[in-house]
PDB file of C-alpha atoms in Angstrom:
ATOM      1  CA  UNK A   1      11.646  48.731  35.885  1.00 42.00           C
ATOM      2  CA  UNK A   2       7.813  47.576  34.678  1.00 46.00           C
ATOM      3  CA  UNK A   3       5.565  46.975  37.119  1.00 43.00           C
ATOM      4  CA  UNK A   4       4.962  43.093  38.352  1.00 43.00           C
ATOM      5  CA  UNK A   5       2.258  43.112  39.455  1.00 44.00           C
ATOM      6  CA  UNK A   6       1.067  41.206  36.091  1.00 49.00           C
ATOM      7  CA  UNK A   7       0.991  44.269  33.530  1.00 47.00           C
ATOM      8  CA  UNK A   8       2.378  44.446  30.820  1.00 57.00           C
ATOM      9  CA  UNK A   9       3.483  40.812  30.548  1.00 60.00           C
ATOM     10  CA  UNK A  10       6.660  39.813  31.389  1.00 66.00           C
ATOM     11  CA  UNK A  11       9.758  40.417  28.187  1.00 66.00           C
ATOM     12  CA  UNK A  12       9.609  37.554  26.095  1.00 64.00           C
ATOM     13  CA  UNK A  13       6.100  36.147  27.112  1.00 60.00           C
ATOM     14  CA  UNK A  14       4.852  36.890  22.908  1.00 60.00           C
ATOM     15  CA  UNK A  15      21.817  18.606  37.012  1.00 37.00           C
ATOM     16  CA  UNK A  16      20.496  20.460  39.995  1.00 34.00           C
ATOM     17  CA  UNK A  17      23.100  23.087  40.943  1.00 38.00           C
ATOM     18  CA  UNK A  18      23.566  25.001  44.697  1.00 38.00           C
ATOM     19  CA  UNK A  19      25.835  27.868  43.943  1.00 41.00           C
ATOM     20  CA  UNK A  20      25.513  31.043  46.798  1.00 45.00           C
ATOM     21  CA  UNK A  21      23.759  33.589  44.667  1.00 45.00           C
ATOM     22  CA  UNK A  22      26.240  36.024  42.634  1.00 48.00           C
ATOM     23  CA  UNK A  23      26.801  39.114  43.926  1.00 48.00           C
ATOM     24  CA  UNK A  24      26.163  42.662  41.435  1.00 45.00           C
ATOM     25  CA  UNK A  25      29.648  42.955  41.304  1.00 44.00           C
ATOM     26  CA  UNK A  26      29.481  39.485  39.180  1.00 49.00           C
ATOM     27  CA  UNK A  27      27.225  40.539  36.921  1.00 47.00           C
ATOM     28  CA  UNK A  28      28.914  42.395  33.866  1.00 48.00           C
ATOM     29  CA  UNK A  29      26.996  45.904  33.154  1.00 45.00           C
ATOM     30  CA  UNK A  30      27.731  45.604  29.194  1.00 53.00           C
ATOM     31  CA  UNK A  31      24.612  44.685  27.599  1.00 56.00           C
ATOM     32  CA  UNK A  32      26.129  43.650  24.305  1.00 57.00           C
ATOM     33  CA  UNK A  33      26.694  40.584  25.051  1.00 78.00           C
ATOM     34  CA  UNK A  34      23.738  39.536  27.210  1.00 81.00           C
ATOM     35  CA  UNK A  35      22.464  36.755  24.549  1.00 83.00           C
ATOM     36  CA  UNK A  36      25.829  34.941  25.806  1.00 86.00           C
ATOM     37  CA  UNK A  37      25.412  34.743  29.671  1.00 91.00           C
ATOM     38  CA  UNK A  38      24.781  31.928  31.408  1.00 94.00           C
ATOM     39  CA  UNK A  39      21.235  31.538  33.286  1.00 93.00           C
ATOM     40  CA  UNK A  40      22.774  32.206  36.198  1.00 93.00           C
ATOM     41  CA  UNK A  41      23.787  35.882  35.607  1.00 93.00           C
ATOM     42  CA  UNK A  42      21.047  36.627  33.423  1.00 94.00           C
ATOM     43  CA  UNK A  43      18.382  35.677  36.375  1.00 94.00           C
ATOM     44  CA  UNK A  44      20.245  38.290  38.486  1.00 93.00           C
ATOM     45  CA  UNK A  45      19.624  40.738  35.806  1.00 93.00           C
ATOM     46  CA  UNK A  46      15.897  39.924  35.314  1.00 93.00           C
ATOM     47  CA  UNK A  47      15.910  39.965  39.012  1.00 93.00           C
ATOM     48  CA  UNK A  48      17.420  43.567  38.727  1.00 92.00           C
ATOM     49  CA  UNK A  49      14.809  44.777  36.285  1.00 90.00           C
ATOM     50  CA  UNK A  50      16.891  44.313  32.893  1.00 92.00           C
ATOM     51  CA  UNK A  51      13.746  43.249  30.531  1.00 92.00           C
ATOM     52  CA  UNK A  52      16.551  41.767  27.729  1.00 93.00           C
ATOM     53  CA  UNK A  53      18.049  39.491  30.319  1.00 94.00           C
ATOM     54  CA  UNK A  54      14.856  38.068  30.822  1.00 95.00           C
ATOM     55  CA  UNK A  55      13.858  37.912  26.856  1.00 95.00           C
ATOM     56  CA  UNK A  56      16.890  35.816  26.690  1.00 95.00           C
ATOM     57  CA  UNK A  57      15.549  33.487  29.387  1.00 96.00           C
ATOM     58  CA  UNK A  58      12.172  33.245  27.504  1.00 96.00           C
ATOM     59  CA  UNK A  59      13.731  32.553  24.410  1.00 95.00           C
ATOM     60  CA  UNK A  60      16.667  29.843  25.810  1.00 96.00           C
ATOM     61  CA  UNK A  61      13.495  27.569  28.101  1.00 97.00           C
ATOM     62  CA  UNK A  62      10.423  28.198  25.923  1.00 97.00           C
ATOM     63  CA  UNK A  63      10.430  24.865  23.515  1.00 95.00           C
ATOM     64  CA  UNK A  64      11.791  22.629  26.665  1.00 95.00           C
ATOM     65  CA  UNK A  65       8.910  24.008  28.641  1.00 97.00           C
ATOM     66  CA  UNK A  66       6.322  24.017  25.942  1.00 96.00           C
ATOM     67  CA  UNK A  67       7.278  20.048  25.834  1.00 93.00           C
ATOM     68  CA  UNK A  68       6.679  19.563  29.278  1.00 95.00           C
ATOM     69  CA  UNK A  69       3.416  21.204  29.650  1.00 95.00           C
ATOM     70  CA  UNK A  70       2.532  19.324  26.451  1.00 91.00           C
ATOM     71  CA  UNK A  71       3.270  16.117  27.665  1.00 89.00           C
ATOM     72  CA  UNK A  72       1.550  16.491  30.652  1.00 91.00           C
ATOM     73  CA  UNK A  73      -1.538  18.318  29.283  1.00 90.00           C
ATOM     74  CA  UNK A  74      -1.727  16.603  25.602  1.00 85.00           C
ATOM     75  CA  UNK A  75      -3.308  19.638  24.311  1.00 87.00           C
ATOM     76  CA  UNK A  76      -1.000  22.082  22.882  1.00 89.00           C
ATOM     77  CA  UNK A  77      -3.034  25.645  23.201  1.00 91.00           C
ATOM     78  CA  UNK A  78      -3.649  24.245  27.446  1.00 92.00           C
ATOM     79  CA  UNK A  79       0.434  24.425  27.513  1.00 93.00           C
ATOM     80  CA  UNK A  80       1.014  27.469  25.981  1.00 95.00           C
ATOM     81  CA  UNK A  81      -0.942  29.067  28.140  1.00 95.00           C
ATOM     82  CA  UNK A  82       0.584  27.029  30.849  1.00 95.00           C
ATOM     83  CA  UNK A  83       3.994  28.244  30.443  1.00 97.00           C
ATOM     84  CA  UNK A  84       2.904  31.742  29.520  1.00 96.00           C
ATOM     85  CA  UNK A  85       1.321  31.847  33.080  1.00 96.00           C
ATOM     86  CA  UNK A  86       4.551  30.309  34.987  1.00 96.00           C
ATOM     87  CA  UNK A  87       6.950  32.962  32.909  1.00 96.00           C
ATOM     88  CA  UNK A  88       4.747  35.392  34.133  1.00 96.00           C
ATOM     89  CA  UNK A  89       5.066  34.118  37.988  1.00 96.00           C
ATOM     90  CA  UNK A  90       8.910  34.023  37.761  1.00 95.00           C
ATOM     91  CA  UNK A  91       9.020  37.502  36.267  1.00 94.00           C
ATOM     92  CA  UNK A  92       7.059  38.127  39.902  1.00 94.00           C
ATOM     93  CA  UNK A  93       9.421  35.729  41.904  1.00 94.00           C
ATOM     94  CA  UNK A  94      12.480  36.388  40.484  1.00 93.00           C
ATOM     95  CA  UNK A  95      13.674  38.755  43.407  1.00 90.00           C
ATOM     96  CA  UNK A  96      13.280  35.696  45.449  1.00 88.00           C
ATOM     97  CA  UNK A  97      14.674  33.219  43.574  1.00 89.00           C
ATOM     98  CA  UNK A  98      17.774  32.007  45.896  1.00 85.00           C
ATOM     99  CA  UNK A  99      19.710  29.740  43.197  1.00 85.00           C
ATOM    100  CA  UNK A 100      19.500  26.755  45.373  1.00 84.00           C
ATOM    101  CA  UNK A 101      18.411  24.768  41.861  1.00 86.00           C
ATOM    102  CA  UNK A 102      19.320  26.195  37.931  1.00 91.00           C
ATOM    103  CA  UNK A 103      17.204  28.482  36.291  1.00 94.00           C
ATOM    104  CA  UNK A 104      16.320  26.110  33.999  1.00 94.00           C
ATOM    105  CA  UNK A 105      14.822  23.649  36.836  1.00 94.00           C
ATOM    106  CA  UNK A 106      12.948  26.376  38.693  1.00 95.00           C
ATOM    107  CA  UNK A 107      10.963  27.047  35.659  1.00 96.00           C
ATOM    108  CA  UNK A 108      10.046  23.169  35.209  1.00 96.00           C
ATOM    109  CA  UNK A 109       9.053  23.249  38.859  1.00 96.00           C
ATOM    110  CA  UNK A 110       6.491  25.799  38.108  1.00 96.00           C
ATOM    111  CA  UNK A 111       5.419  24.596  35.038  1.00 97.00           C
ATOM    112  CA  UNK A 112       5.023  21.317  36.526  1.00 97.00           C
ATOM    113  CA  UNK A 113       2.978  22.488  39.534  1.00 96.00           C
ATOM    114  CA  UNK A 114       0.412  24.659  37.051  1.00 95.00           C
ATOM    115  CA  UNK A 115       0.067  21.705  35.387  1.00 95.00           C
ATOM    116  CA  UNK A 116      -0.504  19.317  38.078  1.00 94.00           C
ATOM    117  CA  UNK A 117      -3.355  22.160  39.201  1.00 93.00           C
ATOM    118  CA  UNK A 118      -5.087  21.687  36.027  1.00 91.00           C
ATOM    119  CA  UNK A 119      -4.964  17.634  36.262  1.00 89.00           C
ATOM    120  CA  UNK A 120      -6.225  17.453  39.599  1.00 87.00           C
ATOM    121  CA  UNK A 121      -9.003  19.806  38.418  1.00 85.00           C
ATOM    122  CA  UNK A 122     -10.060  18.033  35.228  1.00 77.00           C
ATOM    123  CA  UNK A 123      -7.923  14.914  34.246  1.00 66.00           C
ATOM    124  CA  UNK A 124      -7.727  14.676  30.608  1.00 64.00           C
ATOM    125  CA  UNK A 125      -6.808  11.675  28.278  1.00 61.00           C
ATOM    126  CA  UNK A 126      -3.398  12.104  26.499  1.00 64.00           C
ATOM    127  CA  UNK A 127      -3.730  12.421  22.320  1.00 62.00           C
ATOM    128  CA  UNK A 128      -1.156  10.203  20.729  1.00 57.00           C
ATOM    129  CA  UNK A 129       1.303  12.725  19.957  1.00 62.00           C
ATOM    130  CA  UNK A 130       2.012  13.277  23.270  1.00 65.00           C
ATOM    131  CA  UNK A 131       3.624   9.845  23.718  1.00 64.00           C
ATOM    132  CA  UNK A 132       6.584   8.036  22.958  1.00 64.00           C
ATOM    133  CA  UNK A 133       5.781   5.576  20.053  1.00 57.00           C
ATOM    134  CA  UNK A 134       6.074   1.742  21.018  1.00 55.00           C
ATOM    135  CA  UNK A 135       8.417   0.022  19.691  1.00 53.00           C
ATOM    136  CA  UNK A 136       7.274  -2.699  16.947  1.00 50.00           C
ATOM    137  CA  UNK A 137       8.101  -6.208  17.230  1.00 49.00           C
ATOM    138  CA  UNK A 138       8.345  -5.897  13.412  1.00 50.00           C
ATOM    139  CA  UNK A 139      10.457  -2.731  11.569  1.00 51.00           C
ATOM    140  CA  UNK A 140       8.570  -3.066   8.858  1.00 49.00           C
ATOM    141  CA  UNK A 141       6.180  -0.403   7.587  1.00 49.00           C
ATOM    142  CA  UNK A 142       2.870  -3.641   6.033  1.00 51.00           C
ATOM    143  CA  UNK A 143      -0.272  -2.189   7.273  1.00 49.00           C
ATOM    144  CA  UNK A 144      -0.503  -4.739   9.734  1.00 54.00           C
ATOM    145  CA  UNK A 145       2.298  -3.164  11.769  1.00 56.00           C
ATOM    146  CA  UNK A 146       1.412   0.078  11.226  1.00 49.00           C
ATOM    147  CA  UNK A 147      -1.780  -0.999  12.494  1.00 54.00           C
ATOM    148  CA  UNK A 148      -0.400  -2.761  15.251  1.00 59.00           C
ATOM    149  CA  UNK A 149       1.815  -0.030  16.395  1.00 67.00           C
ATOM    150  CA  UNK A 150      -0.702   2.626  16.217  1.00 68.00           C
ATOM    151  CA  UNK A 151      -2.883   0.174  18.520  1.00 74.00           C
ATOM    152  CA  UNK A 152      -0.184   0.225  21.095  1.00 73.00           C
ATOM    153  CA  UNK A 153       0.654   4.058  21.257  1.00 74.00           C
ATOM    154  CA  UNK A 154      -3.266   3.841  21.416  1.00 77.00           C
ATOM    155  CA  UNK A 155      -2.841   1.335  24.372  1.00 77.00           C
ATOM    156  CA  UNK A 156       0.158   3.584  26.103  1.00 80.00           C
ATOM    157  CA  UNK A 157      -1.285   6.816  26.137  1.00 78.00           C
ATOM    158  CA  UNK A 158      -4.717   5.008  27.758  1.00 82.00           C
ATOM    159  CA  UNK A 159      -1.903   3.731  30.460  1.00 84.00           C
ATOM    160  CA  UNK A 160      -0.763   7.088  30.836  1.00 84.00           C
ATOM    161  CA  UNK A 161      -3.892   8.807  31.000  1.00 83.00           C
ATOM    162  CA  UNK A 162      -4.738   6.424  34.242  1.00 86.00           C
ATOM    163  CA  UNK A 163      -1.804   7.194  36.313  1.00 90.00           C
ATOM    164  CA  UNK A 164      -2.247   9.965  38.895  1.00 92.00           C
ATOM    165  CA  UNK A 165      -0.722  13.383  38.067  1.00 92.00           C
ATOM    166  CA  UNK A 166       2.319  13.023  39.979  1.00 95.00           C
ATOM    167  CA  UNK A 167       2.959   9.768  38.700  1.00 95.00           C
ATOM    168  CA  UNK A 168       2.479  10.851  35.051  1.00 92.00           C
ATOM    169  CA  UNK A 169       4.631  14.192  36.238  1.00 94.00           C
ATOM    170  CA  UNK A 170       7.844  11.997  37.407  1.00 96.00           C
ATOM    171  CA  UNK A 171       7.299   9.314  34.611  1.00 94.00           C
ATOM    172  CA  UNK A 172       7.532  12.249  31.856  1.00 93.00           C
ATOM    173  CA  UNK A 173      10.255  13.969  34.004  1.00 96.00           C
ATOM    174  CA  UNK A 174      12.145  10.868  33.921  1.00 95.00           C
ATOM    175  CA  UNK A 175      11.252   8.930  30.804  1.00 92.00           C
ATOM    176  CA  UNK A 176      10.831  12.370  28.480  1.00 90.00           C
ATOM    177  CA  UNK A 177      12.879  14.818  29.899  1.00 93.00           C
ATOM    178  CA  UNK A 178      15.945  12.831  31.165  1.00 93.00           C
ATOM    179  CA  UNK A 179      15.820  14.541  34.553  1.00 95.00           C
ATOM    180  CA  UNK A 180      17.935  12.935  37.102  1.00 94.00           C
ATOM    181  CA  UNK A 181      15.809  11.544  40.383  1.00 96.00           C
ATOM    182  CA  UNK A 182      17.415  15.193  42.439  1.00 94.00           C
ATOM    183  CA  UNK A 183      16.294  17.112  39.937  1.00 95.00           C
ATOM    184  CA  UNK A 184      12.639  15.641  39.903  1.00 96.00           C
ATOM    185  CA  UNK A 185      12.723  15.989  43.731  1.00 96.00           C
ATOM    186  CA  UNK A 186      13.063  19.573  43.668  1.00 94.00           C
ATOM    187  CA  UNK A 187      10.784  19.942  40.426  1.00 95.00           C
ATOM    188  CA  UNK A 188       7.730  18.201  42.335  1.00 95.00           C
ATOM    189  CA  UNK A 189       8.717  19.247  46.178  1.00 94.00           C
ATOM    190  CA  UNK A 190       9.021  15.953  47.450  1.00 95.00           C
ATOM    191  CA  UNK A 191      11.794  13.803  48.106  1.00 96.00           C
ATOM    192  CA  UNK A 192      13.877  11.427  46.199  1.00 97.00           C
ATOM    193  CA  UNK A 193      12.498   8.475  47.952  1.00 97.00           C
ATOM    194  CA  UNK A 194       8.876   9.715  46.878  1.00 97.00           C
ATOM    195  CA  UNK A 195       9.985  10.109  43.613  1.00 97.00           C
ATOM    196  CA  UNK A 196      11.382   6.429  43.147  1.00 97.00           C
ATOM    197  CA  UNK A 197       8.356   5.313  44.556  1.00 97.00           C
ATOM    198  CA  UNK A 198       5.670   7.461  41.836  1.00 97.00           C
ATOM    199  CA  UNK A 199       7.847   5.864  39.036  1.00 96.00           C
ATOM    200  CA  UNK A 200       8.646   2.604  40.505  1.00 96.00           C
ATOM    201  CA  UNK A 201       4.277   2.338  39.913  1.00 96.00           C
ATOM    202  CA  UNK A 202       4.204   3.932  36.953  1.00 95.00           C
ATOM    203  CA  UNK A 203       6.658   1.914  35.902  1.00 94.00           C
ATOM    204  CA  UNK A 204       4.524  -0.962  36.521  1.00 93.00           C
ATOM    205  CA  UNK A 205       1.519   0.170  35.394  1.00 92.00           C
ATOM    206  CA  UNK A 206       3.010   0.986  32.109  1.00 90.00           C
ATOM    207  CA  UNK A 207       4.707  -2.734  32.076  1.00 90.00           C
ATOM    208  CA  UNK A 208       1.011  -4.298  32.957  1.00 89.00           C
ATOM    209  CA  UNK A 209      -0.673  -2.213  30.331  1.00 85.00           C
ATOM    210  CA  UNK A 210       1.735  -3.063  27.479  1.00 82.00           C
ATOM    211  CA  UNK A 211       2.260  -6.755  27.895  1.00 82.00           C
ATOM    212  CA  UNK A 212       0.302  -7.608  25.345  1.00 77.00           C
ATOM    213  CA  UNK A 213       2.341  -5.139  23.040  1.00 69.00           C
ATOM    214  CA  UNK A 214       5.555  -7.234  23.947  1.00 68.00           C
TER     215      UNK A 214
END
């Protein structure tokens, strides 16, 4: 087993579930068919020291988790290194990584919180390819509504950009990602009431900012 201590970086790196954790005895010792496992198993292999379980990991929550970071950074080298960084913490943490949530939202959790360390640092204005694209009141493609739409994505991501971190974290949790309120919960550390509250603002803010777009 490779030292974590941070070098070399972790294999790879180049709805809410509460299962008890699985035993070794679970966890089949072929490695031939490793790319096939569930998270589950393969975290307890990571966990274990098996570098290809946690390759497969990498490989299976890289482009949802490049998205994420993405969204909430708008600048695409910021979330690379973003989820670089968190793959490197859970190749740390994985020995105590309980399975009280899936793999899968563990990693957004951390992702999210580097993130939402960066924001609070230095907020940064969203480009327009981070955000969803408004929809037209006409289909057509005349200048004028390409115009027109490209002023409201404009408008959106300026809405965006003025929310607070958490709000923008459970909006593009929610709105983006399809995460289910639980989920969000455990992603941010907060409860579900907290999180209905962030979005029920955002929400509105969003609404506000785009009624003239209506």
């Amino acid at each position: 087993m490779r030292d974590r201590t941070g070098h070399p970086p972790p294999p790879g790196a180049d709805h809410l579930q509460h299962p008890a954790p699985p035993s070794r005895a679970e966890v089949p010792v072929s490695r031939n068919n490793v790319a096939e496992l569930p998270d589950r198993l393969l975290a307890v292999r990571a966990a274990e020291g098996d570098d290809d379980a946690f390759a497969v990991l990498v490989r299976r929550h890289t482009s949802r988790l490049l998205a994420l970071a993405h969204h909430l950074l708008g600048s695409q080298a910021d979330a690379e290194d973003a989820v670089q960084e968190a793959f490197l913490a859970a190749w740390r943490q994985l020995p105590e990584f309980r399975h009280d949530a899936s793999f899968g939202t563990w990693m957004y959790r951390i992702v999210t919180n580097r993130c939402l360390n960066i924001l609070r640092r230095a907020p940064r204005a969203l480009p327009l390819d981070t955000v969803p694209e408004p929809t037209a009141h006409d289909p057509g493609s005349s200048p004028p509504c390409v115009a027109e739409t490209d002023a409201a994505t404009a408008a959106l991501a300026q809405a965006l950009h003025k929310l607070s971190p958490e709000q923008r974290a459970c909006w593009v949790l929610r709105e983006l990602h399809g995460l289910h309120y639980e989920e969000i919960a455990h992603v941010t550390g907060t409860s579900e009431q907290t999180v209905r509250g962030r979005l029920f603002r955002a929400r509105h803010a969003l609404q506000e900012a785009m009624r003239p777009w209506r």
